[in-house]
Amino acid sequence: MMTTLVVAVLLLARTAAAFELPGELSSTLTFATDYDYRGMSLSERLPVGQASVDWALSPGPFLGVWTSNVDFGDGPSIELDYYGGLEGTIAGTALSGTILYYTYPALADVESYPEMYLQAERVVGPGKLQAFVAYTWDLNGVGSQ
């Protein structure tokens, strides 16, 4: 199933690249030893394949779709995320705001849920300062019950 999704993502990126869209169209393909999400393994510490297709005006709006295999202890499945937001720079500080929607299409007992996050980044001398805050009002469907 993951191979089919990777091929579909790559074909979509190639097809979209044939059109003259403003902005930049990009894609990623990642193979990792674990899918670690904020300190928790979402793959039972097993290898994962991940892929994305992204479109962005820089600065400005961006949209994307991302996928990974997951395993919550009941066998392998898939996560499919959709996101969009805005990015720009104010007074030398890079800012972005993103809304994500996490989905698990093949897992009946795992609810889809939204999340939003804000990020700020500023280069200071030889270093970089970053701030990140994320919030969801409905983690795994809990807020809707």
PDB file of C-alpha atoms in Angstrom:
ATOM      1  CA  MET A   1       0.000   0.000   0.000  1.00  0.00           C
ATOM      2  CA  MET A   2       2.834   2.430   0.849  1.00  0.00           C
ATOM      3  CA  THR A   3       4.518   1.777  -2.504  1.00  0.00           C
ATOM      4  CA  THR A   4       1.293   2.688  -4.304  1.00  0.00           C
ATOM      5  CA  LEU A   5       1.047   5.955  -2.354  1.00  0.00           C
ATOM      6  CA  VAL A   6       4.669   6.867  -3.039  1.00  0.00           C
ATOM      7  CA  VAL A   7       4.189   6.258  -6.770  1.00  0.00           C
ATOM      8  CA  ALA A   8       0.962   8.302  -6.734  1.00  0.00           C
ATOM      9  CA  VAL A   9       2.674  11.200  -4.940  1.00  0.00           C
ATOM     10  CA  LEU A  10       5.561  11.210  -7.411  1.00  0.00           C
ATOM     11  CA  LEU A  11       3.227  11.041 -10.421  1.00  0.00           C
ATOM     12  CA  LEU A  12       1.128  13.875  -9.011  1.00  0.00           C
ATOM     13  CA  ALA A  13       4.235  16.007  -8.509  1.00  0.00           C
ATOM     14  CA  ARG A  14       5.426  15.328 -12.050  1.00  0.00           C
ATOM     15  CA  THR A  15       1.988  16.067 -13.553  1.00  0.00           C
ATOM     16  CA  ALA A  16       1.621  19.288 -11.562  1.00  0.00           C
ATOM     17  CA  ALA A  17       5.148  20.346 -12.556  1.00  0.00           C
ATOM     18  CA  ALA A  18       4.093  20.148 -16.215  1.00  0.00           C
ATOM     19  CA  PHE A  19       1.694  23.060 -15.582  1.00  0.00           C
ATOM     20  CA  GLU A  20       3.143  26.542 -15.171  1.00  0.00           C
ATOM     21  CA  LEU A  21       1.989  27.235 -11.614  1.00  0.00           C
ATOM     22  CA  PRO A  22       3.235  30.337  -9.824  1.00  0.00           C
ATOM     23  CA  GLY A  23       5.416  29.551  -6.851  1.00  0.00           C
ATOM     24  CA  GLU A  24       7.331  26.367  -6.208  1.00  0.00           C
ATOM     25  CA  LEU A  25       6.156  22.772  -6.332  1.00  0.00           C
ATOM     26  CA  SER A  26       8.288  20.299  -4.408  1.00  0.00           C
ATOM     27  CA  SER A  27       8.127  16.795  -3.026  1.00  0.00           C
ATOM     28  CA  THR A  28       9.965  14.727  -0.454  1.00  0.00           C
ATOM     29  CA  LEU A  29      10.591  11.035  -0.071  1.00  0.00           C
ATOM     30  CA  THR A  30      11.992   9.809   3.246  1.00  0.00           C
ATOM     31  CA  PHE A  31      12.938   6.431   4.650  1.00  0.00           C
ATOM     32  CA  ALA A  32      13.573   6.383   8.405  1.00  0.00           C
ATOM     33  CA  THR A  33      14.184   3.866  11.168  1.00  0.00           C
ATOM     34  CA  ASP A  34      11.218   5.158  13.223  1.00  0.00           C
ATOM     35  CA  TYR A  35       8.332   7.635  12.995  1.00  0.00           C
ATOM     36  CA  ASP A  36       8.854   9.690  16.134  1.00  0.00           C
ATOM     37  CA  TYR A  37       6.108  12.281  16.735  1.00  0.00           C
ATOM     38  CA  ARG A  38       6.940  14.615  19.598  1.00  0.00           C
ATOM     39  CA  GLY A  39       8.669  11.891  21.574  1.00  0.00           C
ATOM     40  CA  MET A  40       6.273   9.020  20.781  1.00  0.00           C
ATOM     41  CA  SER A  41       6.900   6.268  18.246  1.00  0.00           C
ATOM     42  CA  LEU A  42       3.981   6.008  15.826  1.00  0.00           C
ATOM     43  CA  SER A  43       5.556   3.029  14.051  1.00  0.00           C
ATOM     44  CA  GLU A  44       6.300   0.698  16.978  1.00  0.00           C
ATOM     45  CA  ARG A  45       9.976   1.621  16.391  1.00  0.00           C
ATOM     46  CA  LEU A  46       9.868  -0.004  12.938  1.00  0.00           C
ATOM     47  CA  PRO A  47      11.125   1.550   9.664  1.00  0.00           C
ATOM     48  CA  VAL A  48       8.825   3.919   7.772  1.00  0.00           C
ATOM     49  CA  GLY A  49       8.448   5.412   4.332  1.00  0.00           C
ATOM     50  CA  GLN A  50       7.161   8.969   4.102  1.00  0.00           C
ATOM     51  CA  ALA A  51       6.306  11.217   1.149  1.00  0.00           C
ATOM     52  CA  SER A  52       4.943  14.705   0.561  1.00  0.00           C
ATOM     53  CA  VAL A  53       3.911  17.078  -2.185  1.00  0.00           C
ATOM     54  CA  ASP A  54       4.072  20.794  -1.398  1.00  0.00           C
ATOM     55  CA  TRP A  55       3.240  24.025  -3.208  1.00  0.00           C
ATOM     56  CA  ALA A  56       4.330  27.434  -1.938  1.00  0.00           C
ATOM     57  CA  LEU A  57       4.602  31.071  -2.832  1.00  0.00           C
ATOM     58  CA  SER A  58       7.483  32.464  -0.838  1.00  0.00           C
ATOM     59  CA  PRO A  59       6.611  34.534   1.063  1.00  0.00           C
ATOM     60  CA  GLY A  60       2.938  33.774   1.150  1.00  0.00           C
ATOM     61  CA  PRO A  61       0.563  30.830   1.220  1.00  0.00           C
ATOM     62  CA  PHE A  62       1.516  27.147   1.076  1.00  0.00           C
ATOM     63  CA  LEU A  63      -0.400  23.869   0.751  1.00  0.00           C
ATOM     64  CA  GLY A  64       0.633  20.254   1.027  1.00  0.00           C
ATOM     65  CA  VAL A  65      -0.171  16.637   1.620  1.00  0.00           C
ATOM     66  CA  TRP A  66       2.043  14.216   3.568  1.00  0.00           C
ATOM     67  CA  THR A  67       1.853  10.487   4.220  1.00  0.00           C
ATOM     68  CA  SER A  68       3.605   7.875   6.339  1.00  0.00           C
ATOM     69  CA  ASN A  69       3.039   4.326   7.419  1.00  0.00           C
ATOM     70  CA  VAL A  70       2.087   3.999  11.099  1.00  0.00           C
ATOM     71  CA  ASP A  71       1.606   1.165  13.576  1.00  0.00           C
ATOM     72  CA  PHE A  72      -0.364   1.722  16.776  1.00  0.00           C
ATOM     73  CA  GLY A  73       0.137  -1.860  17.940  1.00  0.00           C
ATOM     74  CA  ASP A  74      -2.648  -3.384  15.857  1.00  0.00           C
ATOM     75  CA  GLY A  75      -0.656  -3.811  12.651  1.00  0.00           C
ATOM     76  CA  PRO A  76       0.627  -1.463   9.984  1.00  0.00           C
ATOM     77  CA  SER A  77      -1.568   1.250   8.525  1.00  0.00           C
ATOM     78  CA  ILE A  78      -1.266   4.733   7.033  1.00  0.00           C
ATOM     79  CA  GLU A  79      -1.439   8.368   8.097  1.00  0.00           C
ATOM     80  CA  LEU A  80      -2.429  10.978   5.517  1.00  0.00           C
ATOM     81  CA  ASP A  81      -2.126  14.654   6.486  1.00  0.00           C
ATOM     82  CA  TYR A  82      -3.295  17.803   4.727  1.00  0.00           C
ATOM     83  CA  TYR A  83      -1.944  21.243   5.599  1.00  0.00           C
ATOM     84  CA  GLY A  84      -1.839  24.849   4.550  1.00  0.00           C
ATOM     85  CA  GLY A  85      -0.768  28.160   5.912  1.00  0.00           C
ATOM     86  CA  LEU A  86       1.056  31.424   5.478  1.00  0.00           C
ATOM     87  CA  GLU A  87       4.693  32.359   5.887  1.00  0.00           C
ATOM     88  CA  GLY A  88       6.530  35.655   5.773  1.00  0.00           C
ATOM     89  CA  THR A  89       9.138  37.809   7.446  1.00  0.00           C
ATOM     90  CA  ILE A  90       8.559  40.792   9.725  1.00  0.00           C
ATOM     91  CA  ALA A  91      11.496  42.855  11.023  1.00  0.00           C
ATOM     92  CA  GLY A  92      13.970  40.054  10.325  1.00  0.00           C
ATOM     93  CA  THR A  93      11.888  37.346  12.015  1.00  0.00           C
ATOM     94  CA  ALA A  94      10.547  34.510   9.854  1.00  0.00           C
ATOM     95  CA  LEU A  95       6.964  33.674  10.849  1.00  0.00           C
ATOM     96  CA  SER A  96       4.623  30.895   9.763  1.00  0.00           C
ATOM     97  CA  GLY A  97       1.163  29.754  10.748  1.00  0.00           C
ATOM     98  CA  THR A  98      -0.095  26.324   9.707  1.00  0.00           C
ATOM     99  CA  ILE A  99      -3.351  24.391   9.993  1.00  0.00           C
ATOM    100  CA  LEU A 100      -3.019  20.607   9.675  1.00  0.00           C
ATOM    101  CA  TYR A 101      -5.571  17.845   9.450  1.00  0.00           C
ATOM    102  CA  TYR A 102      -4.300  14.402  10.476  1.00  0.00           C
ATOM    103  CA  THR A 103      -6.224  11.446   8.999  1.00  0.00           C
ATOM    104  CA  TYR A 104      -5.924   7.675   9.373  1.00  0.00           C
ATOM    105  CA  PRO A 105      -8.110   6.363   6.517  1.00  0.00           C
ATOM    106  CA  ALA A 106      -7.635   2.646   7.191  1.00  0.00           C
ATOM    107  CA  LEU A 107      -8.031   2.760  10.982  1.00  0.00           C
ATOM    108  CA  ALA A 108     -11.653   2.785  12.109  1.00  0.00           C
ATOM    109  CA  ASP A 109     -10.777   3.278  15.795  1.00  0.00           C
ATOM    110  CA  VAL A 110      -8.386   6.234  15.254  1.00  0.00           C
ATOM    111  CA  GLU A 111     -10.162   9.545  14.683  1.00  0.00           C
ATOM    112  CA  SER A 112      -8.942  12.279  12.364  1.00  0.00           C
ATOM    113  CA  TYR A 113      -8.161  15.588  14.075  1.00  0.00           C
ATOM    114  CA  PRO A 114      -7.028  19.161  13.335  1.00  0.00           C
ATOM    115  CA  GLU A 115      -4.033  21.021  14.708  1.00  0.00           C
ATOM    116  CA  MET A 116      -2.647  24.485  14.258  1.00  0.00           C
ATOM    117  CA  TYR A 117       0.794  25.784  14.997  1.00  0.00           C
ATOM    118  CA  LEU A 118       2.775  28.968  14.909  1.00  0.00           C
ATOM    119  CA  GLN A 119       6.513  29.184  14.402  1.00  0.00           C
ATOM    120  CA  ALA A 120       9.000  32.074  14.663  1.00  0.00           C
ATOM    121  CA  GLU A 121      12.679  31.992  13.748  1.00  0.00           C
ATOM    122  CA  ARG A 122      15.374  34.680  13.916  1.00  0.00           C
ATOM    123  CA  VAL A 123      19.104  34.557  13.230  1.00  0.00           C
ATOM    124  CA  VAL A 124      21.063  36.210  16.038  1.00  0.00           C
ATOM    125  CA  GLY A 125      24.810  36.419  15.434  1.00  0.00           C
ATOM    126  CA  PRO A 126      26.123  32.924  14.713  1.00  0.00           C
ATOM    127  CA  GLY A 127      23.032  31.264  16.218  1.00  0.00           C
ATOM    128  CA  LYS A 128      19.342  30.926  15.569  1.00  0.00           C
ATOM    129  CA  LEU A 129      16.407  31.405  17.938  1.00  0.00           C
ATOM    130  CA  GLN A 130      13.241  29.393  17.288  1.00  0.00           C
ATOM    131  CA  ALA A 131       9.854  29.270  18.965  1.00  0.00           C
ATOM    132  CA  PHE A 132       7.103  26.797  18.165  1.00  0.00           C
ATOM    133  CA  VAL A 133       3.664  26.313  19.663  1.00  0.00           C
ATOM    134  CA  ALA A 134       1.070  23.747  18.577  1.00  0.00           C
ATOM    135  CA  TYR A 135      -2.539  23.361  19.651  1.00  0.00           C
ATOM    136  CA  THR A 136      -5.339  20.948  18.858  1.00  0.00           C
ATOM    137  CA  TRP A 137      -8.863  21.206  20.190  1.00  0.00           C
ATOM    138  CA  ASP A 138      -9.743  17.651  19.204  1.00  0.00           C
ATOM    139  CA  LEU A 139      -6.804  15.214  19.619  1.00  0.00           C
ATOM    140  CA  ASN A 140      -7.876  11.896  18.116  1.00  0.00           C
ATOM    141  CA  GLY A 141     -11.537  12.817  18.330  1.00  0.00           C
ATOM    142  CA  VAL A 142     -11.542  13.241  22.129  1.00  0.00           C
ATOM    143  CA  GLY A 143     -12.909  16.804  22.009  1.00  0.00           C
ATOM    144  CA  SER A 144     -15.864  15.797  19.840  1.00  0.00           C
ATOM    145  CA  GLN A 145     -17.312  13.316  22.321  1.00  0.00           C
TER     146      GLN A 145
END
